[in-house]
Short mmCIF file of C-alpha atoms and ligand atoms in Angstrom, two decimals:
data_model
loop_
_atom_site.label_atom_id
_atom_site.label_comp_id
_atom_site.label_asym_id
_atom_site.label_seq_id
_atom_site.Cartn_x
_atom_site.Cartn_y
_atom_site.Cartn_z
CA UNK A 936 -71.96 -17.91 71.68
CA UNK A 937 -68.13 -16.43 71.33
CA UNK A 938 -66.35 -19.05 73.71
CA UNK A 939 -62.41 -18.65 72.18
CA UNK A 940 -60.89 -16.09 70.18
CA UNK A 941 -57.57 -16.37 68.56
CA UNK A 942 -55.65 -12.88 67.03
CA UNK A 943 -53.31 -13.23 64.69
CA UNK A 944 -51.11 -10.09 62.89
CA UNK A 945 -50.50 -10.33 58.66
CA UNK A 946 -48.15 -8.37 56.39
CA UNK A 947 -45.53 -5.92 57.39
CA UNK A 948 -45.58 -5.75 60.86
CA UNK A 949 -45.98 -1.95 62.35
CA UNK A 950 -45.20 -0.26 65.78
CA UNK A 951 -48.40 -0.65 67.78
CA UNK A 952 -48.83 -4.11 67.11
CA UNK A 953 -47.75 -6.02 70.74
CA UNK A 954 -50.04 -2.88 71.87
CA UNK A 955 -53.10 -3.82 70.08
CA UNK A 956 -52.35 -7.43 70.85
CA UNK A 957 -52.17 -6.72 74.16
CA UNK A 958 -55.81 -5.11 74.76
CA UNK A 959 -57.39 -7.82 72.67
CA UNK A 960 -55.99 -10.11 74.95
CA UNK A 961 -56.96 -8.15 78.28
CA UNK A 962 -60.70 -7.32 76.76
CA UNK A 963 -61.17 -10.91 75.66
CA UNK A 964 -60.37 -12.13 79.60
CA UNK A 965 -62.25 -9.09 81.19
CA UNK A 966 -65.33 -10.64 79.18
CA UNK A 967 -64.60 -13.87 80.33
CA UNK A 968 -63.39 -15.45 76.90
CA UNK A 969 -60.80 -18.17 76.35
CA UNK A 970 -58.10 -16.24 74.46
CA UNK A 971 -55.65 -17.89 71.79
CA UNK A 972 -52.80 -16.07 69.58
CA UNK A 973 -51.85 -17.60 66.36
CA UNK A 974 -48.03 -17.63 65.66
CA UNK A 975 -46.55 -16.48 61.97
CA UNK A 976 -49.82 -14.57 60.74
CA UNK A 977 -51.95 -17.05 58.17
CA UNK A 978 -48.79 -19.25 57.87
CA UNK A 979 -49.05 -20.36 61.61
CA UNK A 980 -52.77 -20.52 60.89
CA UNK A 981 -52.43 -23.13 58.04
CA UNK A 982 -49.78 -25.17 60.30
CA UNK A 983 -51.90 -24.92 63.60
CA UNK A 984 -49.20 -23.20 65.53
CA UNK A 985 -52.34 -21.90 67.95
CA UNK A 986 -51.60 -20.87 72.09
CA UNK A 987 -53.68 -20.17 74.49
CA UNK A 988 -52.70 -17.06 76.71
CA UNK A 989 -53.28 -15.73 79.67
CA UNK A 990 -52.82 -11.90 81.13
CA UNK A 991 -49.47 -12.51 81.77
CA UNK A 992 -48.51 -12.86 78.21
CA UNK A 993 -49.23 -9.31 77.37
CA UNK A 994 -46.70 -8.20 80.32
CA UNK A 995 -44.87 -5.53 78.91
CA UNK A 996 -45.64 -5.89 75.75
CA UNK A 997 -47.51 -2.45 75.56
CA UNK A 998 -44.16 -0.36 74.48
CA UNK A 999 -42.48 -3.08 72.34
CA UNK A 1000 -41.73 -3.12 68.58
CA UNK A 1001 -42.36 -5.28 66.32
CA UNK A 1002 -44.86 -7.94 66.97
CA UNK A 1003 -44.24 -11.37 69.46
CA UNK A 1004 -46.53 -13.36 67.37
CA UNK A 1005 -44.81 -12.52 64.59
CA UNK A 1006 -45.84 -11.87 61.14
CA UNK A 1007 -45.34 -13.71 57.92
CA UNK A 1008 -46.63 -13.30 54.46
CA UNK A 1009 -48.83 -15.97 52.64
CA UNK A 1010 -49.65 -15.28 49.03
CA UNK A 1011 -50.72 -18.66 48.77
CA UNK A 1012 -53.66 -17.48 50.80
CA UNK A 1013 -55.49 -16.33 47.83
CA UNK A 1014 -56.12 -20.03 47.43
CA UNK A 1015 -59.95 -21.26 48.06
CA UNK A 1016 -58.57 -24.50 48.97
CA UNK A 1017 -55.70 -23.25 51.90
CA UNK A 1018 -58.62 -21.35 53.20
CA UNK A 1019 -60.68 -23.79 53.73
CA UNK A 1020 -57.90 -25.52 55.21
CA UNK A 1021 -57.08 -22.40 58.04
CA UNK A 1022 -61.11 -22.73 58.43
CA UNK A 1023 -61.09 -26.32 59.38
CA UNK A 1024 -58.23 -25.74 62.25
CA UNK A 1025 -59.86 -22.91 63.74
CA UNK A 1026 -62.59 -25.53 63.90
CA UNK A 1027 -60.38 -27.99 65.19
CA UNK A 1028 -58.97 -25.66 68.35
CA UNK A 1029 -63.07 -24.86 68.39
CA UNK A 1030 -62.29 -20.82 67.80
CA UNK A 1031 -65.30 -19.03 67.27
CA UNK A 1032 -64.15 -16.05 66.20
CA UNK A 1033 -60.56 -14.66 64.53
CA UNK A 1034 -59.48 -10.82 65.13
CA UNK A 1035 -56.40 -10.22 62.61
CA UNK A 1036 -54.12 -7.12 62.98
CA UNK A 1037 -52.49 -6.15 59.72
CA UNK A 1038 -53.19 -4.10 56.02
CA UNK A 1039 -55.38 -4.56 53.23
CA UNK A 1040 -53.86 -8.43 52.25
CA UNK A 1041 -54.47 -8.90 55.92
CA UNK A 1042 -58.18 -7.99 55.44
CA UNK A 1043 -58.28 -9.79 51.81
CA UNK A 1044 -57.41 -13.26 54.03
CA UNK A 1045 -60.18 -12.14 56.91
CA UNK A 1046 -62.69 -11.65 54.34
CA UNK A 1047 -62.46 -15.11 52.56
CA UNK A 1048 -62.26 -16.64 56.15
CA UNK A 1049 -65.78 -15.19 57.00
CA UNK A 1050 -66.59 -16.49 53.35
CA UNK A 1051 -66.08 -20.07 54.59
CA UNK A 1052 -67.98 -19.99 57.85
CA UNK A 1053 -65.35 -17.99 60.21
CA UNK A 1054 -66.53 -14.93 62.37
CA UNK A 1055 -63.57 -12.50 61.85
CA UNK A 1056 -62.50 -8.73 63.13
CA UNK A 1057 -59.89 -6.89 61.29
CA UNK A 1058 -58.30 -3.98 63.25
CA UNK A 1059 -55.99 -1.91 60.73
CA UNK A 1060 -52.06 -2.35 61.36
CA UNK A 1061 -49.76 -0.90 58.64
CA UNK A 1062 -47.07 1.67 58.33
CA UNK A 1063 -48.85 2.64 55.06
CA UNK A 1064 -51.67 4.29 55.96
CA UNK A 1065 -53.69 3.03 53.05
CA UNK A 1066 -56.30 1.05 54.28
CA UNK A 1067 -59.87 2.41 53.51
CA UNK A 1068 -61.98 1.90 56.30
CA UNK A 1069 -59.85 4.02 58.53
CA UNK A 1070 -58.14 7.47 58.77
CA UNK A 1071 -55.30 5.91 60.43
CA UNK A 1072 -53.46 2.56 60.60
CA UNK A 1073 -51.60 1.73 63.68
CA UNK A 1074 -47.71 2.19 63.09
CA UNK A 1075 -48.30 5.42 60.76
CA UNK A 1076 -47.52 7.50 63.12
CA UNK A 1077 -44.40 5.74 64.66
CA UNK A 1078 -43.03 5.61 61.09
CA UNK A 1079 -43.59 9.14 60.40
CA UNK A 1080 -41.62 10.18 63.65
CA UNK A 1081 -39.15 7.86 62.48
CA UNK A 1082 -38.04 8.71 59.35
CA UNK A 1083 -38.75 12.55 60.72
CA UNK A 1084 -35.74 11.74 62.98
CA UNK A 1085 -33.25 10.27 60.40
CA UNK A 1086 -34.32 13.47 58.52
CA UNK A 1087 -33.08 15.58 61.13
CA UNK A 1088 -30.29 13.50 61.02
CA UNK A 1089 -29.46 13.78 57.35
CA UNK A 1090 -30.09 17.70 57.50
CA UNK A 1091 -26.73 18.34 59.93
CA UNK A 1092 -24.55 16.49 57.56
CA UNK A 1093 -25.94 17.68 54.38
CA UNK A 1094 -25.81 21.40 55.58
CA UNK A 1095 -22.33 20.86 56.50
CA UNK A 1096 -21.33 19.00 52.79
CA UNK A 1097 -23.95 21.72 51.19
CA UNK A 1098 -25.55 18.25 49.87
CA UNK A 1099 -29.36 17.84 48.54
CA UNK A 1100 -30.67 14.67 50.00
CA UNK A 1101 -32.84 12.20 48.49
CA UNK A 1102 -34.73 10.41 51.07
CA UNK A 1103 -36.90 7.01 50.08
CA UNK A 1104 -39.27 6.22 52.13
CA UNK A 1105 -41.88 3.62 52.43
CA UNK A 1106 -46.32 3.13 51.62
CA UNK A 1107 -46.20 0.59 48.78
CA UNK A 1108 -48.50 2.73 46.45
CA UNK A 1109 -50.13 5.35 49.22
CA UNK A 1110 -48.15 8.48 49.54
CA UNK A 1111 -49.07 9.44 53.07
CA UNK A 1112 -45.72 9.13 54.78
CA UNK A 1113 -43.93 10.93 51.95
CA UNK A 1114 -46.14 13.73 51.53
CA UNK A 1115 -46.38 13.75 55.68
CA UNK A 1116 -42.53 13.55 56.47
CA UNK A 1117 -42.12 16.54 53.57
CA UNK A 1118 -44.58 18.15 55.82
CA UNK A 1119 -43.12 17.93 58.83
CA UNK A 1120 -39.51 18.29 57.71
CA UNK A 1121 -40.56 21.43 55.14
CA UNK A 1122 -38.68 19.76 52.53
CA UNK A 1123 -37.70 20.99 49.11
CA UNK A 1124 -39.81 18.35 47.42
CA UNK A 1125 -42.14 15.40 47.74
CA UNK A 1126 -42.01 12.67 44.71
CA UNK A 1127 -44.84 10.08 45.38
CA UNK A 1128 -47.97 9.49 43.48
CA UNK A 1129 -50.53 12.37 44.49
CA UNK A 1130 -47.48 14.71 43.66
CA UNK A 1131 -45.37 13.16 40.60
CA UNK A 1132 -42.26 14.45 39.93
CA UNK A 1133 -41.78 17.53 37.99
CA UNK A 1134 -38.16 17.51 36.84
CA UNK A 1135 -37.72 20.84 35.52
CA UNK A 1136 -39.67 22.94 38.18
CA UNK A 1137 -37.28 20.68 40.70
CA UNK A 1138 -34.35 21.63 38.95
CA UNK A 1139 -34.66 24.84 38.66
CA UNK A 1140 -35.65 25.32 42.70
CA UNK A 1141 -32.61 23.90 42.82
CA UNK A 1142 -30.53 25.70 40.82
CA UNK A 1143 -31.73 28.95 42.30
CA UNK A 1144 -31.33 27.96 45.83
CA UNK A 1145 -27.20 26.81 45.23
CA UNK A 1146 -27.17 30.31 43.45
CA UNK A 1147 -28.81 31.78 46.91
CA UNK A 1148 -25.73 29.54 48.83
CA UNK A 1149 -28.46 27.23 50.70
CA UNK A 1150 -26.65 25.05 52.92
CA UNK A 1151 -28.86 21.85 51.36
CA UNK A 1152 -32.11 20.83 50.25
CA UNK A 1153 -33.81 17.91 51.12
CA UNK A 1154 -36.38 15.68 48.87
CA UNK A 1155 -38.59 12.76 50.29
CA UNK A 1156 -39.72 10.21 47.52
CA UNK A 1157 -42.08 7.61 47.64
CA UNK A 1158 -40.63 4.04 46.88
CA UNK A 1159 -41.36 1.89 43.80
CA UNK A 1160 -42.05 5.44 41.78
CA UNK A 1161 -38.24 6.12 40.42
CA UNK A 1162 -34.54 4.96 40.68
CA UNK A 1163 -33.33 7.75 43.08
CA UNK A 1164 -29.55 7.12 42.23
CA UNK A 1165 -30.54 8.24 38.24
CA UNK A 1166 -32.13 11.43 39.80
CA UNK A 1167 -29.83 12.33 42.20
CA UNK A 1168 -26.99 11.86 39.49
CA UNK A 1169 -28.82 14.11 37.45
CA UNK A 1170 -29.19 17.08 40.14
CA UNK A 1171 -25.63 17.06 40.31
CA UNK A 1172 -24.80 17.46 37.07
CA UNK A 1173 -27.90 19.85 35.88
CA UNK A 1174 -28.16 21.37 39.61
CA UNK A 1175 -24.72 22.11 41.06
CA UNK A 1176 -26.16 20.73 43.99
CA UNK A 1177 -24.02 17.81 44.78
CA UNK A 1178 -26.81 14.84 45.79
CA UNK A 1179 -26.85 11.42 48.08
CA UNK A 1180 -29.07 9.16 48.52
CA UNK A 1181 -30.81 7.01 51.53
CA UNK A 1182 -33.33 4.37 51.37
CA UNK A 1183 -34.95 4.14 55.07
CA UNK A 1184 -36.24 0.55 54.50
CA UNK A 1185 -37.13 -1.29 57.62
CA UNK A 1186 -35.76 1.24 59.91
CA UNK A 1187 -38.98 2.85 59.32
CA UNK A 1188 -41.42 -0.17 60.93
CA UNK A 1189 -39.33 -0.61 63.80
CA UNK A 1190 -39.03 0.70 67.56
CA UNK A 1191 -41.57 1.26 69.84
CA UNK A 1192 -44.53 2.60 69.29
CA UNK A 1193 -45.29 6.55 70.02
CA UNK A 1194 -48.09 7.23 72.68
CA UNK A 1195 -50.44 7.91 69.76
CA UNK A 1196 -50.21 4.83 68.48
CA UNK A 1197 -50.50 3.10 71.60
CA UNK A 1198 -53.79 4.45 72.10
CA UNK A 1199 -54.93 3.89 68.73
CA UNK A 1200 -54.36 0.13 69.30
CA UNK A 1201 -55.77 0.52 72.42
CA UNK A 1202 -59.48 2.07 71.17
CA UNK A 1203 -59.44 -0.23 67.79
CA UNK A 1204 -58.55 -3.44 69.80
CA UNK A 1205 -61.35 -2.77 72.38
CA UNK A 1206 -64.13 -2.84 69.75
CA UNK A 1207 -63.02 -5.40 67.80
CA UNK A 1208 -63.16 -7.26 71.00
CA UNK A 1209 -67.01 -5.97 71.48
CA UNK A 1210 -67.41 -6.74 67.74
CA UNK A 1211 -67.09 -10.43 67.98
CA UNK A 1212 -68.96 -11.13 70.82
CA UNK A 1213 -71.83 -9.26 70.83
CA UNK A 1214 -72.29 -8.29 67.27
CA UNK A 1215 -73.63 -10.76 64.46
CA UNK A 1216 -70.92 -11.27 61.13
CA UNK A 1217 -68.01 -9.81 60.51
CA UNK A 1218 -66.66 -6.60 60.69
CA UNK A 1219 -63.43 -4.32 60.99
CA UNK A 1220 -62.66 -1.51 63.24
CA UNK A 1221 -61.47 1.67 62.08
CA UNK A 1222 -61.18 5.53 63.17
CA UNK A 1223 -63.40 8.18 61.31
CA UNK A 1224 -62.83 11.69 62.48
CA UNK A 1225 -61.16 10.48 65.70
CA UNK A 1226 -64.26 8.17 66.55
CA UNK A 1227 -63.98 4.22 66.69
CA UNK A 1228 -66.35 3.06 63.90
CA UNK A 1229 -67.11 -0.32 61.94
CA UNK A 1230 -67.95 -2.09 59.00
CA UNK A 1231 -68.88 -5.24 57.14
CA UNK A 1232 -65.46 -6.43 56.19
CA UNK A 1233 -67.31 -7.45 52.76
CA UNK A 1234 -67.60 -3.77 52.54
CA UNK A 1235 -64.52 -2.43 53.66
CA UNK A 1236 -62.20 -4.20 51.62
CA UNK A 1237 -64.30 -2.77 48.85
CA UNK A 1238 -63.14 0.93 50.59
CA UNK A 1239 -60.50 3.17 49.06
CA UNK A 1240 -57.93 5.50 50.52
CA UNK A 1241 -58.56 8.85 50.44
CA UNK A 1242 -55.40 10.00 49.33
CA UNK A 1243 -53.75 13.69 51.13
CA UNK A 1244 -55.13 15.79 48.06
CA UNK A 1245 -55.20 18.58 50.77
CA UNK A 1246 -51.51 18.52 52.09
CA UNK A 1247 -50.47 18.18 48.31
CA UNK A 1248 -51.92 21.80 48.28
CA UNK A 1249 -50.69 22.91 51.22
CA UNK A 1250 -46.83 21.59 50.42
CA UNK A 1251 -47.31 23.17 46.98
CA UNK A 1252 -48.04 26.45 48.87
CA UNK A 1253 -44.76 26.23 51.15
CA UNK A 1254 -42.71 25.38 48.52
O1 F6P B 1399 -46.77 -2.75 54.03
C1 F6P B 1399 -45.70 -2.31 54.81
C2 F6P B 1399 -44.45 -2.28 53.99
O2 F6P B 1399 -43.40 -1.85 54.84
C3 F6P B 1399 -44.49 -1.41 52.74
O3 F6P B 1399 -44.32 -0.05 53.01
C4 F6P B 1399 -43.38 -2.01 51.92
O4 F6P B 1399 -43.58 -1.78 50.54
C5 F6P B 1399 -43.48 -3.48 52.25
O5 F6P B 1399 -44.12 -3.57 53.51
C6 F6P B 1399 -42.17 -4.22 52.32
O6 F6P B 1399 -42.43 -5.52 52.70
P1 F6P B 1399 -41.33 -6.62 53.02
O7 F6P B 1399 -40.68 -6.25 54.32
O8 F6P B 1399 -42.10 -7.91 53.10
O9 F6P B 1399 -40.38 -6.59 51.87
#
């Protein structure tokens, strides 16, 4: 029987986070579970930095940024033997089971964890969007509003410098919140993986639009495709368009999380709850067509992406 659960959140951290926290914590009590949070994501794991909490710990925590367990990143993990290790404390504190908020490294760590011996839940938290066994990741949707509003931003001062804006933002290798944002902001262009750059076509928009006396255009890339200072020095010179760039960063996983994602964290963290203590092995949580579903983590990390083939279409079509 599930007596203690610890949560613990991996990897970037992501607007919904304290949320998601927060209902694990409540669902674990309501079920009469001793509840533990694991400081520093697998780090704190390794180095035993293990709490118990009580309701009043997740006192408003519901509309807060970031995450108060903080995160950390552990390559090291990969390691059979530091595994083994993190399996042996949860022994230690006599955890029976280990829900972990985070991305796909977050799910890599779960998975070997339930290889040695460790019930585990893994309840998708990422700005990325690019986990598998879901349709959306908890801080997606924060981000996206996000970077929609320093778009906004960037539009007023670019229409009054008649500037074409280069806009980096982040998803590792997943394209979602570029081709999203471009979306939502009708940009001029999208540069990310499912929609590479086409220099010519882009120049030529471009061209024709300063020839039309467009007060700016704006282009959202994806980060870790290009150097955006080389491209936007070459739209001014082959464009007339003169170009500036902004890389988002971390802007983009902070502040608190929208309603949306507050309820995502909300449904995911309730089942993964439910998972561990009345389900056999180990699973993760996910949303399918807006319905809370779940899988053999052995199977999910196996999942991949489905990138946005369709909005690629539909951008194409606007542009
Ligand atoms: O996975 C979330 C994410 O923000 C990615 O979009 C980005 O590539 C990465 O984390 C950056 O990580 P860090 O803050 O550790 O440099």
């Amino acid at each position: 029987m599930v007596r203690r659960i610890a949560i613990l959140t991996s990897g970037g951290d992501a607007p919904g986070m304290n949320a998601a926290l927060r209902v694990c914590i409540r669902a674990g009590l309501h079920y009469g579970k001793e509840m533990y949070v694991i400081y520093d994501g697998y780090r704190g794991l390794v180095e035993g930095n293990i709490h118990q909490v009580n309701k009043e710990f997740t006192q408003d925590i519901i509309n807060r940024g970031g995450t108060i367990i903080r995160s950390a990143r552990l390559p090291e993990f990969k390691n059979p033997e530091v595994v083994q290790k993190a399996a042996d404390i949860l022994k230690d504190f006599e955890i029976d089971a280990l829900i972990g908020i985070g991305g796909d490294g977050t799910y890599k760590g779960l998975e070997s964890l339930s290889k040695h011996g460790v019930k585990v839940c893994g309840i998708p938290g990422t700005i990325d969007n690019d986990v598998g066994s879901t349709d959306e990741t908890i801080g997606f949707a924060t981000a996206l509003n996000t970077i929609c509003e320093c778009v906004d931003k960037l539009k007023d001062t670019s229409g009054s410098h008649q500037r074409c804006s280069l806009i980096e933002v982040m998803g590792r290798d997943c394209g979602d919140l570029a081709m999203h944002a471009a979306l939502a902001e009708g940009a001029e262009d999208v540069i990310c993986v499912e929609h590479p750059l086409k220099e010519e076509k882009l120049f030529s928009k471009l061209r024709k639009m300063k020839a039309q006396n467009k007060s700016h255009a704006i282009i959202i890339v994806s980060e870790n495709l290009l150097n955006i200072n080389e491209l936007a020095e070459k739209i001014s010179k082959e464009t007339g368009f003169e170009a500036r760039t902004e890389v988002l960063g971390r802007l983009q996983r902070g502040g608190e999380p929208c309603a949306h994602d507050r309820i995502l964290s909300s449904r995911l963290s309730a089942e993964a709850v439910r998972l561990v203590i009345e389900e056999e092995g180990s699973h993760v949580v996910g949303m399918k067509n807006n319905t809370v579903v779940s899988y053999d983590i052995t199977e999910a990390v196996k999942m991949k992406h489905e990138h946005t083939h369709g909005l690629r279409a539909l951008i194409d079509m606007l542009q």
